[in-house]
């Protein structure tokens, strides 16, 4: 395990880790992802990019996307909101 200062700065209220990626909902209800990007699991618009710092997920951070976040589920190759 490695301390990730950028993750701490987000003050996560939900954090889920999968087989090779992590998804976070910050204290202000913003979605972030990082890790291995195969199969589009990071929801960053590409199926191959891997990201090693928490990166905002623009699709999920749109004001009209969700009215309330209940929970996240993260698996080997997927993320479920």
PDB file with one MODEL, atoms N, CA, C and O in Angstrom:
MODEL        1
ATOM      1  N   UNK A   1       0.826  -1.197   0.000  1.00  0.00           N
ATOM      2  CA  UNK A   1       0.000   0.000   0.000  1.00  0.00           C
ATOM      3  C   UNK A   1       0.869   1.260   0.000  1.00  0.00           C
ATOM      4  O   UNK A   1       1.939   1.302   0.608  1.00  0.00           O
ATOM      5  N   UNK A   2       0.377   2.276  -0.697  1.00  0.00           N
ATOM      6  CA  UNK A   2       1.086   3.543  -0.787  1.00  0.00           C
ATOM      7  C   UNK A   2       0.105   4.667  -0.431  1.00  0.00           C
ATOM      8  O   UNK A   2      -1.024   4.689  -0.921  1.00  0.00           O
ATOM      9  N   UNK A   3       0.540   5.591   0.419  1.00  0.00           N
ATOM     10  CA  UNK A   3      -0.264   6.760   0.759  1.00  0.00           C
ATOM     11  C   UNK A   3      -0.393   7.642  -0.466  1.00  0.00           C
ATOM     12  O   UNK A   3       0.615   7.960  -1.097  1.00  0.00           O
ATOM     13  N   UNK A   4      -1.591   8.042  -0.819  1.00  0.00           N
ATOM     14  CA  UNK A   4      -1.841   8.839  -2.018  1.00  0.00           C
ATOM     15  C   UNK A   4      -2.391  10.190  -1.574  1.00  0.00           C
ATOM     16  O   UNK A   4      -3.579  10.303  -1.273  1.00  0.00           O
ATOM     17  N   UNK A   5      -1.541  11.216  -1.530  1.00  0.00           N
ATOM     18  CA  UNK A   5      -1.947  12.525  -1.012  1.00  0.00           C
ATOM     19  C   UNK A   5      -3.080  13.154  -1.816  1.00  0.00           C
ATOM     20  O   UNK A   5      -3.916  13.857  -1.250  1.00  0.00           O
ATOM     21  N   UNK A   6      -3.121  12.917  -3.112  1.00  0.00           N
ATOM     22  CA  UNK A   6      -4.210  13.501  -3.920  1.00  0.00           C
ATOM     23  C   UNK A   6      -5.542  12.855  -3.572  1.00  0.00           C
ATOM     24  O   UNK A   6      -6.583  13.509  -3.624  1.00  0.00           O
ATOM     25  N   UNK A   7      -5.513  11.597  -3.224  1.00  0.00           N
ATOM     26  CA  UNK A   7      -6.738  10.917  -2.811  1.00  0.00           C
ATOM     27  C   UNK A   7      -7.232  11.476  -1.481  1.00  0.00           C
ATOM     28  O   UNK A   7      -8.427  11.722  -1.319  1.00  0.00           O
ATOM     29  N   UNK A   8      -6.345  11.675  -0.550  1.00  0.00           N
ATOM     30  CA  UNK A   8      -6.703  12.240   0.747  1.00  0.00           C
ATOM     31  C   UNK A   8      -7.307  13.630   0.592  1.00  0.00           C
ATOM     32  O   UNK A   8      -8.252  13.977   1.301  1.00  0.00           O
ATOM     33  N   UNK A   9      -6.779  14.420  -0.318  1.00  0.00           N
ATOM     34  CA  UNK A   9      -7.280  15.780  -0.542  1.00  0.00           C
ATOM     35  C   UNK A   9      -8.734  15.793  -1.019  1.00  0.00           C
ATOM     36  O   UNK A   9      -9.437  16.783  -0.820  1.00  0.00           O
ATOM     37  N   UNK A  10      -9.193  14.706  -1.647  1.00  0.00           N
ATOM     38  CA  UNK A  10     -10.579  14.634  -2.128  1.00  0.00           C
ATOM     39  C   UNK A  10     -11.570  14.398  -0.992  1.00  0.00           C
ATOM     40  O   UNK A  10     -12.773  14.603  -1.155  1.00  0.00           O
ATOM     41  N   UNK A  11     -11.063  13.973   0.142  1.00  0.00           N
ATOM     42  CA  UNK A  11     -11.913  13.612   1.280  1.00  0.00           C
ATOM     43  C   UNK A  11     -13.033  12.671   0.826  1.00  0.00           C
ATOM     44  O   UNK A  11     -14.208  13.039   0.853  1.00  0.00           O
ATOM     45  N   UNK A  12     -12.665  11.458   0.410  1.00  0.00           N
ATOM     46  CA  UNK A  12     -13.648  10.526  -0.149  1.00  0.00           C
ATOM     47  C   UNK A  12     -14.756  10.164   0.829  1.00  0.00           C
ATOM     48  O   UNK A  12     -14.515   9.926   2.013  1.00  0.00           O
ATOM     49  N   UNK A  13     -15.987  10.128   0.299  1.00  0.00           N
ATOM     50  CA  UNK A  13     -17.081   9.608   1.105  1.00  0.00           C
ATOM     51  C   UNK A  13     -17.468   8.207   0.637  1.00  0.00           C
ATOM     52  O   UNK A  13     -18.064   7.440   1.393  1.00  0.00           O
ATOM     53  N   UNK A  14     -17.128   7.873  -0.616  1.00  0.00           N
ATOM     54  CA  UNK A  14     -17.264   6.505  -1.119  1.00  0.00           C
ATOM     55  C   UNK A  14     -15.986   6.189  -1.870  1.00  0.00           C
ATOM     56  O   UNK A  14     -15.534   6.985  -2.693  1.00  0.00           O
ATOM     57  N   UNK A  15     -15.403   5.041  -1.596  1.00  0.00           N
ATOM     58  CA  UNK A  15     -14.200   4.581  -2.292  1.00  0.00           C
ATOM     59  C   UNK A  15     -14.352   3.092  -2.526  1.00  0.00           C
ATOM     60  O   UNK A  15     -14.559   2.327  -1.584  1.00  0.00           O
ATOM     61  N   UNK A  16     -14.249   2.678  -3.787  1.00  0.00           N
ATOM     62  CA  UNK A  16     -14.365   1.264  -4.123  1.00  0.00           C
ATOM     63  C   UNK A  16     -13.184   0.868  -5.006  1.00  0.00           C
ATOM     64  O   UNK A  16     -12.836   1.575  -5.952  1.00  0.00           O
ATOM     65  N   UNK A  17     -12.584  -0.253  -4.688  1.00  0.00           N
ATOM     66  CA  UNK A  17     -11.436  -0.748  -5.451  1.00  0.00           C
ATOM     67  C   UNK A  17     -11.805  -2.045  -6.145  1.00  0.00           C
ATOM     68  O   UNK A  17     -12.417  -2.932  -5.549  1.00  0.00           O
ATOM     69  N   UNK A  18     -11.424  -2.147  -7.421  1.00  0.00           N
ATOM     70  CA  UNK A  18     -11.655  -3.357  -8.197  1.00  0.00           C
ATOM     71  C   UNK A  18     -10.366  -4.105  -8.431  1.00  0.00           C
ATOM     72  O   UNK A  18      -9.395  -3.924  -7.696  1.00  0.00           O
ATOM     73  N   UNK A  19     -10.349  -4.944  -9.450  1.00  0.00           N
ATOM     74  CA  UNK A  19      -9.178  -5.750  -9.749  1.00  0.00           C
ATOM     75  C   UNK A  19      -7.959  -4.937 -10.116  1.00  0.00           C
ATOM     76  O   UNK A  19      -6.841  -5.360  -9.822  1.00  0.00           O
ATOM     77  N   UNK A  20      -8.125  -3.799 -10.741  1.00  0.00           N
ATOM     78  CA  UNK A  20      -6.993  -2.969 -11.133  1.00  0.00           C
ATOM     79  C   UNK A  20      -7.320  -1.496 -11.192  1.00  0.00           C
ATOM     80  O   UNK A  20      -6.539  -0.708 -11.724  1.00  0.00           O
ATOM     81  N   UNK A  21      -8.466  -1.111 -10.652  1.00  0.00           N
ATOM     82  CA  UNK A  21      -8.845   0.298 -10.688  1.00  0.00           C
ATOM     83  C   UNK A  21      -9.627   0.675  -9.437  1.00  0.00           C
ATOM     84  O   UNK A  21     -10.129  -0.181  -8.708  1.00  0.00           O
ATOM     85  N   UNK A  22      -9.715   1.986  -9.210  1.00  0.00           N
ATOM     86  CA  UNK A  22     -10.418   2.517  -8.048  1.00  0.00           C
ATOM     87  C   UNK A  22     -11.320   3.650  -8.499  1.00  0.00           C
ATOM     88  O   UNK A  22     -10.952   4.442  -9.366  1.00  0.00           O
ATOM     89  N   UNK A  23     -12.513   3.724  -7.901  1.00  0.00           N
ATOM     90  CA  UNK A  23     -13.448   4.810  -8.168  1.00  0.00           C
ATOM     91  C   UNK A  23     -13.782   5.466  -6.826  1.00  0.00           C
ATOM     92  O   UNK A  23     -13.991   4.790  -5.819  1.00  0.00           O
ATOM     93  N   UNK A  24     -13.825   6.800  -6.841  1.00  0.00           N
ATOM     94  CA  UNK A  24     -14.029   7.584  -5.629  1.00  0.00           C
ATOM     95  C   UNK A  24     -15.158   8.576  -5.861  1.00  0.00           C
ATOM     96  O   UNK A  24     -15.271   9.159  -6.940  1.00  0.00           O
ATOM     97  N   UNK A  25     -15.988   8.764  -4.852  1.00  0.00           N
ATOM     98  CA  UNK A  25     -16.914   9.894  -4.818  1.00  0.00           C
ATOM     99  C   UNK A  25     -16.412  10.792  -3.702  1.00  0.00           C
ATOM    100  O   UNK A  25     -16.329  10.377  -2.546  1.00  0.00           O
ATOM    101  N   UNK A  26     -16.078  12.027  -4.056  1.00  0.00           N
ATOM    102  CA  UNK A  26     -15.503  12.963  -3.095  1.00  0.00           C
ATOM    103  C   UNK A  26     -16.580  13.535  -2.176  1.00  0.00           C
ATOM    104  O   UNK A  26     -17.774  13.306  -2.370  1.00  0.00           O
ATOM    105  N   UNK A  27     -16.132  14.274  -1.183  1.00  0.00           N
ATOM    106  CA  UNK A  27     -17.040  14.901  -0.216  1.00  0.00           C
ATOM    107  C   UNK A  27     -18.045  15.838  -0.886  1.00  0.00           C
ATOM    108  O   UNK A  27     -19.123  16.075  -0.342  1.00  0.00           O
ATOM    109  N   UNK A  28     -17.702  16.372  -2.059  1.00  0.00           N
ATOM    110  CA  UNK A  28     -18.608  17.273  -2.774  1.00  0.00           C
ATOM    111  C   UNK A  28     -19.297  16.579  -3.958  1.00  0.00           C
ATOM    112  O   UNK A  28     -19.700  17.231  -4.922  1.00  0.00           O
ATOM    113  N   UNK A  29     -19.425  15.240  -3.870  1.00  0.00           N
ATOM    114  CA  UNK A  29     -20.167  14.422  -4.846  1.00  0.00           C
ATOM    115  C   UNK A  29     -19.587  14.420  -6.251  1.00  0.00           C
ATOM    116  O   UNK A  29     -20.335  14.308  -7.222  1.00  0.00           O
ATOM    117  N   UNK A  30     -18.287  14.541  -6.381  1.00  0.00           N
ATOM    118  CA  UNK A  30     -17.620  14.441  -7.678  1.00  0.00           C
ATOM    119  C   UNK A  30     -17.010  13.048  -7.822  1.00  0.00           C
ATOM    120  O   UNK A  30     -16.446  12.506  -6.871  1.00  0.00           O
ATOM    121  N   UNK A  31     -17.128  12.474  -9.019  1.00  0.00           N
ATOM    122  CA  UNK A  31     -16.588  11.145  -9.302  1.00  0.00           C
ATOM    123  C   UNK A  31     -15.164  11.248  -9.841  1.00  0.00           C
ATOM    124  O   UNK A  31     -14.853  12.136 -10.635  1.00  0.00           O
ATOM    125  N   UNK A  32     -14.303  10.329  -9.400  1.00  0.00           N
ATOM    126  CA  UNK A  32     -12.914  10.228  -9.864  1.00  0.00           C
ATOM    127  C   UNK A  32     -12.591   8.767 -10.068  1.00  0.00           C
ATOM    128  O   UNK A  32     -13.155   7.896  -9.405  1.00  0.00           O
ATOM    129  N   UNK A  33     -11.672   8.498 -10.998  1.00  0.00           N
ATOM    130  CA  UNK A  33     -11.196   7.126 -11.187  1.00  0.00           C
ATOM    131  C   UNK A  33      -9.697   7.144 -11.448  1.00  0.00           C
ATOM    132  O   UNK A  33      -9.137   8.141 -11.904  1.00  0.00           O
ATOM    133  N   UNK A  34      -9.058   6.008 -11.145  1.00  0.00           N
ATOM    134  CA  UNK A  34      -7.648   5.835 -11.473  1.00  0.00           C
ATOM    135  C   UNK A  34      -7.310   4.355 -11.433  1.00  0.00           C
ATOM    136  O   UNK A  34      -8.000   3.559 -10.796  1.00  0.00           O
ATOM    137  N   UNK A  35      -6.231   4.000 -12.128  1.00  0.00           N
ATOM    138  CA  UNK A  35      -5.789   2.613 -12.206  1.00  0.00           C
ATOM    139  C   UNK A  35      -5.685   2.157 -13.649  1.00  0.00           C
ATOM    140  O   UNK A  35      -5.460   2.961 -14.554  1.00  0.00           O
ATOM    141  N   UNK A  36      -5.853   0.860 -13.852  1.00  0.00           N
ATOM    142  CA  UNK A  36      -5.796   0.279 -15.201  1.00  0.00           C
ATOM    143  C   UNK A  36      -7.055   0.636 -15.975  1.00  0.00           C
ATOM    144  O   UNK A  36      -8.162   0.551 -15.444  1.00  0.00           O
ATOM    145  N   UNK A  37      -6.886   1.038 -17.232  1.00  0.00           N
ATOM    146  CA  UNK A  37      -8.022   1.524 -18.004  1.00  0.00           C
ATOM    147  C   UNK A  37      -8.574   0.573 -19.047  1.00  0.00           C
ATOM    148  O   UNK A  37      -9.447   0.963 -19.823  1.00  0.00           O
ATOM    149  N   UNK A  38      -8.090  -0.670 -19.092  1.00  0.00           N
ATOM    150  CA  UNK A  38      -8.590  -1.594 -20.113  1.00  0.00           C
ATOM    151  C   UNK A  38     -10.101  -1.759 -20.015  1.00  0.00           C
ATOM    152  O   UNK A  38     -10.674  -1.688 -18.927  1.00  0.00           O
ATOM    153  N   UNK A  39     -10.735  -1.977 -21.151  1.00  0.00           N
ATOM    154  CA  UNK A  39     -12.176  -2.237 -21.262  1.00  0.00           C
ATOM    155  C   UNK A  39     -13.031  -1.034 -20.872  1.00  0.00           C
ATOM    156  O   UNK A  39     -14.232  -1.189 -20.651  1.00  0.00           O
ATOM    157  N   UNK A  40     -12.441   0.168 -20.779  1.00  0.00           N
ATOM    158  CA  UNK A  40     -13.204   1.359 -20.445  1.00  0.00           C
ATOM    159  C   UNK A  40     -13.627   1.458 -18.991  1.00  0.00           C
ATOM    160  O   UNK A  40     -14.492   2.266 -18.654  1.00  0.00           O
ATOM    161  N   UNK A  41     -13.032   0.653 -18.128  1.00  0.00           N
ATOM    162  CA  UNK A  41     -13.472   0.594 -16.728  1.00  0.00           C
ATOM    163  C   UNK A  41     -13.303   1.906 -15.971  1.00  0.00           C
ATOM    164  O   UNK A  41     -13.938   2.096 -14.934  1.00  0.00           O
ATOM    165  N   UNK A  42     -12.456   2.825 -16.467  1.00  0.00           N
ATOM    166  CA  UNK A  42     -12.270   4.106 -15.777  1.00  0.00           C
ATOM    167  C   UNK A  42     -13.304   5.150 -16.184  1.00  0.00           C
ATOM    168  O   UNK A  42     -13.387   6.209 -15.563  1.00  0.00           O
ATOM    169  N   UNK A  43     -14.088   4.867 -17.209  1.00  0.00           N
ATOM    170  CA  UNK A  43     -15.118   5.796 -17.708  1.00  0.00           C
ATOM    171  C   UNK A  43     -14.518   7.127 -18.127  1.00  0.00           C
ATOM    172  O   UNK A  43     -15.117   8.181 -17.914  1.00  0.00           O
ATOM    173  N   UNK A  44     -13.337   7.078 -18.722  1.00  0.00           N
ATOM    174  CA  UNK A  44     -12.648   8.294 -19.159  1.00  0.00           C
ATOM    175  C   UNK A  44     -12.717   8.489 -20.675  1.00  0.00           C
ATOM    176  O   UNK A  44     -12.048   9.376 -21.207  1.00  0.00           O
ATOM    177  N   UNK A  45     -13.507   7.684 -21.378  1.00  0.00           N
ATOM    178  CA  UNK A  45     -13.671   7.853 -22.814  1.00  0.00           C
ATOM    179  C   UNK A  45     -12.690   7.054 -23.655  1.00  0.00           C
ATOM    180  O   UNK A  45     -12.698   7.170 -24.880  1.00  0.00           O
ATOM    181  N   UNK A  46     -11.855   6.254 -23.030  1.00  0.00           N
ATOM    182  CA  UNK A  46     -10.901   5.424 -23.752  1.00  0.00           C
ATOM    183  C   UNK A  46     -10.860   4.054 -23.094  1.00  0.00           C
ATOM    184  O   UNK A  46     -11.048   3.930 -21.884  1.00  0.00           O
ATOM    185  N   UNK A  47     -10.615   3.044 -23.887  1.00  0.00           N
ATOM    186  CA  UNK A  47     -10.561   1.697 -23.318  1.00  0.00           C
ATOM    187  C   UNK A  47      -9.145   1.234 -23.027  1.00  0.00           C
ATOM    188  O   UNK A  47      -8.955   0.119 -22.541  1.00  0.00           O
ATOM    189  N   UNK A  48      -8.145   2.058 -23.312  1.00  0.00           N
ATOM    190  CA  UNK A  48      -6.769   1.617 -23.116  1.00  0.00           C
ATOM    191  C   UNK A  48      -5.960   2.455 -22.136  1.00  0.00           C
ATOM    192  O   UNK A  48      -4.939   1.985 -21.635  1.00  0.00           O
ATOM    193  N   UNK A  49      -6.383   3.674 -21.849  1.00  0.00           N
ATOM    194  CA  UNK A  49      -5.589   4.564 -21.010  1.00  0.00           C
ATOM    195  C   UNK A  49      -5.618   4.138 -19.548  1.00  0.00           C
ATOM    196  O   UNK A  49      -6.680   3.863 -18.990  1.00  0.00           O
ATOM    197  N   UNK A  50      -4.456   4.087 -18.944  1.00  0.00           N
ATOM    198  CA  UNK A  50      -4.337   3.865 -17.512  1.00  0.00           C
ATOM    199  C   UNK A  50      -3.935   5.186 -16.869  1.00  0.00           C
ATOM    200  O   UNK A  50      -3.102   5.919 -17.402  1.00  0.00           O
ATOM    201  N   UNK A  51      -4.524   5.477 -15.737  1.00  0.00           N
ATOM    202  CA  UNK A  51      -4.279   6.733 -15.032  1.00  0.00           C
ATOM    203  C   UNK A  51      -3.829   6.421 -13.614  1.00  0.00           C
ATOM    204  O   UNK A  51      -4.407   5.561 -12.951  1.00  0.00           O
ATOM    205  N   UNK A  52      -2.813   7.107 -13.155  1.00  0.00           N
ATOM    206  CA  UNK A  52      -2.254   6.788 -11.841  1.00  0.00           C
ATOM    207  C   UNK A  52      -2.536   7.845 -10.795  1.00  0.00           C
ATOM    208  O   UNK A  52      -2.068   7.735  -9.661  1.00  0.00           O
ATOM    209  N   UNK A  53      -3.297   8.871 -11.157  1.00  0.00           N
ATOM    210  CA  UNK A  53      -3.764   9.847 -10.175  1.00  0.00           C
ATOM    211  C   UNK A  53      -5.284   9.938 -10.307  1.00  0.00           C
ATOM    212  O   UNK A  53      -5.809   9.744 -11.403  1.00  0.00           O
ATOM    213  N   UNK A  54      -6.001  10.226  -9.227  1.00  0.00           N
ATOM    214  CA  UNK A  54      -7.457  10.364  -9.329  1.00  0.00           C
ATOM    215  C   UNK A  54      -7.818  11.438 -10.356  1.00  0.00           C
ATOM    216  O   UNK A  54      -7.384  12.585 -10.252  1.00  0.00           O
ATOM    217  N   UNK A  55      -8.615  11.049 -11.344  1.00  0.00           N
ATOM    218  CA  UNK A  55      -8.970  11.912 -12.465  1.00  0.00           C
ATOM    219  C   UNK A  55     -10.488  12.054 -12.525  1.00  0.00           C
ATOM    220  O   UNK A  55     -11.195  11.047 -12.476  1.00  0.00           O
ATOM    221  N   UNK A  56     -11.011  13.288 -12.632  1.00  0.00           N
ATOM    222  CA  UNK A  56     -12.462  13.474 -12.684  1.00  0.00           C
ATOM    223  C   UNK A  56     -13.099  12.706 -13.845  1.00  0.00           C
ATOM    224  O   UNK A  56     -12.530  12.625 -14.933  1.00  0.00           O
ATOM    225  N   UNK A  57     -14.277  12.149 -13.602  1.00  0.00           N
ATOM    226  CA  UNK A  57     -15.052  11.458 -14.637  1.00  0.00           C
ATOM    227  C   UNK A  57     -16.104  12.449 -15.128  1.00  0.00           C
ATOM    228  O   UNK A  57     -17.145  12.619 -14.494  1.00  0.00           O
ATOM    229  N   UNK A  58     -15.832  13.103 -16.256  1.00  0.00           N
ATOM    230  CA  UNK A  58     -16.699  14.193 -16.715  1.00  0.00           C
ATOM    231  C   UNK A  58     -18.131  13.743 -16.977  1.00  0.00           C
ATOM    232  O   UNK A  58     -19.066  14.484 -16.673  1.00  0.00           O
ATOM    233  N   UNK A  59     -18.324  12.566 -17.526  1.00  0.00           N
ATOM    234  CA  UNK A  59     -19.679  12.079 -17.805  1.00  0.00           C
ATOM    235  C   UNK A  59     -20.514  11.992 -16.520  1.00  0.00           C
ATOM    236  O   UNK A  59     -21.683  12.378 -16.518  1.00  0.00           O
ATOM    237  N   UNK A  60     -19.933  11.499 -15.453  1.00  0.00           N
ATOM    238  CA  UNK A  60     -20.675  11.336 -14.205  1.00  0.00           C
ATOM    239  C   UNK A  60     -20.747  12.618 -13.382  1.00  0.00           C
ATOM    240  O   UNK A  60     -21.584  12.728 -12.486  1.00  0.00           O
ATOM    241  N   UNK A  61     -19.884  13.584 -13.675  1.00  0.00           N
ATOM    242  CA  UNK A  61     -19.892  14.832 -12.932  1.00  0.00           C
ATOM    243  C   UNK A  61     -20.810  15.886 -13.543  1.00  0.00           C
ATOM    244  O   UNK A  61     -20.900  17.004 -13.035  1.00  0.00           O
ATOM    245  N   UNK A  62     -21.487  15.535 -14.625  1.00  0.00           N
ATOM    246  CA  UNK A  62     -22.451  16.447 -15.236  1.00  0.00           C
ATOM    247  C   UNK A  62     -23.590  16.704 -14.247  1.00  0.00           C
ATOM    248  O   UNK A  62     -24.056  15.765 -13.602  1.00  0.00           O
ATOM    249  N   UNK A  63     -24.045  17.944 -14.115  1.00  0.00           N
ATOM    250  CA  UNK A  63     -25.086  18.259 -13.127  1.00  0.00           C
ATOM    251  C   UNK A  63     -26.387  17.494 -13.313  1.00  0.00           C
ATOM    252  O   UNK A  63     -27.133  17.312 -12.351  1.00  0.00           O
ATOM    253  N   UNK A  64     -26.675  17.045 -14.519  1.00  0.00           N
ATOM    254  CA  UNK A  64     -27.940  16.351 -14.769  1.00  0.00           C
ATOM    255  C   UNK A  64     -27.816  14.834 -14.750  1.00  0.00           C
ATOM    256  O   UNK A  64     -28.808  14.138 -14.965  1.00  0.00           O
ATOM    257  N   UNK A  65     -26.636  14.312 -14.501  1.00  0.00           N
ATOM    258  CA  UNK A  65     -26.447  12.877 -14.575  1.00  0.00           C
ATOM    259  C   UNK A  65     -27.162  12.146 -13.451  1.00  0.00           C
ATOM    260  O   UNK A  65     -27.922  11.211 -13.704  1.00  0.00           O
ATOM    261  N   UNK A  66     -26.928  12.562 -12.217  1.00  0.00           N
ATOM    262  CA  UNK A  66     -27.526  11.893 -11.068  1.00  0.00           C
ATOM    263  C   UNK A  66     -28.074  12.919 -10.100  1.00  0.00           C
ATOM    264  O   UNK A  66     -27.467  13.970  -9.891  1.00  0.00           O
ATOM    265  N   UNK A  67     -29.216  12.621  -9.510  1.00  0.00           N
ATOM    266  CA  UNK A  67     -29.725  13.506  -8.471  1.00  0.00           C
ATOM    267  C   UNK A  67     -29.249  13.059  -7.099  1.00  0.00           C
ATOM    268  O   UNK A  67     -29.146  13.875  -6.183  1.00  0.00           O
ATOM    269  N   UNK A  68     -28.954  11.750  -6.945  1.00  0.00           N
ATOM    270  CA  UNK A  68     -28.478  11.254  -5.660  1.00  0.00           C
ATOM    271  C   UNK A  68     -27.651  10.000  -5.888  1.00  0.00           C
ATOM    272  O   UNK A  68     -28.060   9.107  -6.628  1.00  0.00           O
ATOM    273  N   UNK A  69     -26.497   9.934  -5.257  1.00  0.00           N
ATOM    274  CA  UNK A  69     -25.619   8.780  -5.362  1.00  0.00           C
ATOM    275  C   UNK A  69     -25.920   7.854  -4.196  1.00  0.00           C
ATOM    276  O   UNK A  69     -25.863   8.267  -3.038  1.00  0.00           O
ATOM    277  N   UNK A  70     -26.236   6.612  -4.496  1.00  0.00           N
ATOM    278  CA  UNK A  70     -26.532   5.653  -3.438  1.00  0.00           C
ATOM    279  C   UNK A  70     -25.288   4.850  -3.084  1.00  0.00           C
ATOM    280  O   UNK A  70     -24.928   4.749  -1.911  1.00  0.00           O
ATOM    281  N   UNK A  71     -24.621   4.274  -4.099  1.00  0.00           N
ATOM    282  CA  UNK A  71     -23.424   3.480  -3.844  1.00  0.00           C
ATOM    283  C   UNK A  71     -22.741   3.172  -5.161  1.00  0.00           C
ATOM    284  O   UNK A  71     -23.275   3.459  -6.232  1.00  0.00           O
ATOM    285  N   UNK A  72     -21.560   2.587  -5.077  1.00  0.00           N
ATOM    286  CA  UNK A  72     -20.792   2.142  -6.231  1.00  0.00           C
ATOM    287  C   UNK A  72     -20.443   0.667  -6.039  1.00  0.00           C
ATOM    288  O   UNK A  72     -20.288   0.194  -4.913  1.00  0.00           O
ATOM    289  N   UNK A  73     -20.323  -0.039  -7.138  1.00  0.00           N
ATOM    290  CA  UNK A  73     -19.774  -1.394  -7.121  1.00  0.00           C
ATOM    291  C   UNK A  73     -18.692  -1.452  -8.177  1.00  0.00           C
ATOM    292  O   UNK A  73     -18.898  -1.011  -9.308  1.00  0.00           O
ATOM    293  N   UNK A  74     -17.548  -1.991  -7.818  1.00  0.00           N
ATOM    294  CA  UNK A  74     -16.405  -2.064  -8.732  1.00  0.00           C
ATOM    295  C   UNK A  74     -15.937  -3.510  -8.776  1.00  0.00           C
ATOM    296  O   UNK A  74     -15.716  -4.136  -7.739  1.00  0.00           O
ATOM    297  N   UNK A  75     -15.788  -4.035  -9.995  1.00  0.00           N
ATOM    298  CA  UNK A  75     -15.326  -5.415 -10.155  1.00  0.00           C
ATOM    299  C   UNK A  75     -14.022  -5.459 -10.928  1.00  0.00           C
ATOM    300  O   UNK A  75     -13.306  -4.462 -11.017  1.00  0.00           O
ATOM    301  N   UNK A  76     -13.727  -6.600 -11.475  1.00  0.00           N
ATOM    302  CA  UNK A  76     -12.476  -6.765 -12.224  1.00  0.00           C
ATOM    303  C   UNK A  76     -12.451  -5.869 -13.447  1.00  0.00           C
ATOM    304  O   UNK A  76     -11.459  -5.176 -13.672  1.00  0.00           O
ATOM    305  N   UNK A  77     -13.505  -5.860 -14.240  1.00  0.00           N
ATOM    306  CA  UNK A  77     -13.539  -5.086 -15.488  1.00  0.00           C
ATOM    307  C   UNK A  77     -14.725  -4.144 -15.590  1.00  0.00           C
ATOM    308  O   UNK A  77     -15.112  -3.776 -16.700  1.00  0.00           O
ATOM    309  N   UNK A  78     -15.310  -3.744 -14.486  1.00  0.00           N
ATOM    310  CA  UNK A  78     -16.484  -2.880 -14.581  1.00  0.00           C
ATOM    311  C   UNK A  78     -16.611  -1.966 -13.367  1.00  0.00           C
ATOM    312  O   UNK A  78     -16.016  -2.197 -12.315  1.00  0.00           O
ATOM    313  N   UNK A  79     -17.405  -0.925 -13.555  1.00  0.00           N
ATOM    314  CA  UNK A  79     -17.808  -0.027 -12.482  1.00  0.00           C
ATOM    315  C   UNK A  79     -19.314   0.180 -12.623  1.00  0.00           C
ATOM    316  O   UNK A  79     -19.808   0.451 -13.717  1.00  0.00           O
ATOM    317  N   UNK A  80     -20.028   0.053 -11.534  1.00  0.00           N
ATOM    318  CA  UNK A  80     -21.481   0.195 -11.537  1.00  0.00           C
ATOM    319  C   UNK A  80     -21.872   1.289 -10.581  1.00  0.00           C
ATOM    320  O   UNK A  80     -21.474   1.273  -9.416  1.00  0.00           O
ATOM    321  N   UNK A  81     -22.663   2.260 -11.068  1.00  0.00           N
ATOM    322  CA  UNK A  81     -23.120   3.374 -10.226  1.00  0.00           C
ATOM    323  C   UNK A  81     -24.586   3.192  -9.941  1.00  0.00           C
ATOM    324  O   UNK A  81     -25.187   4.012  -9.248  1.00  0.00           O
TER     325      UNK A  81
ENDMDL
END
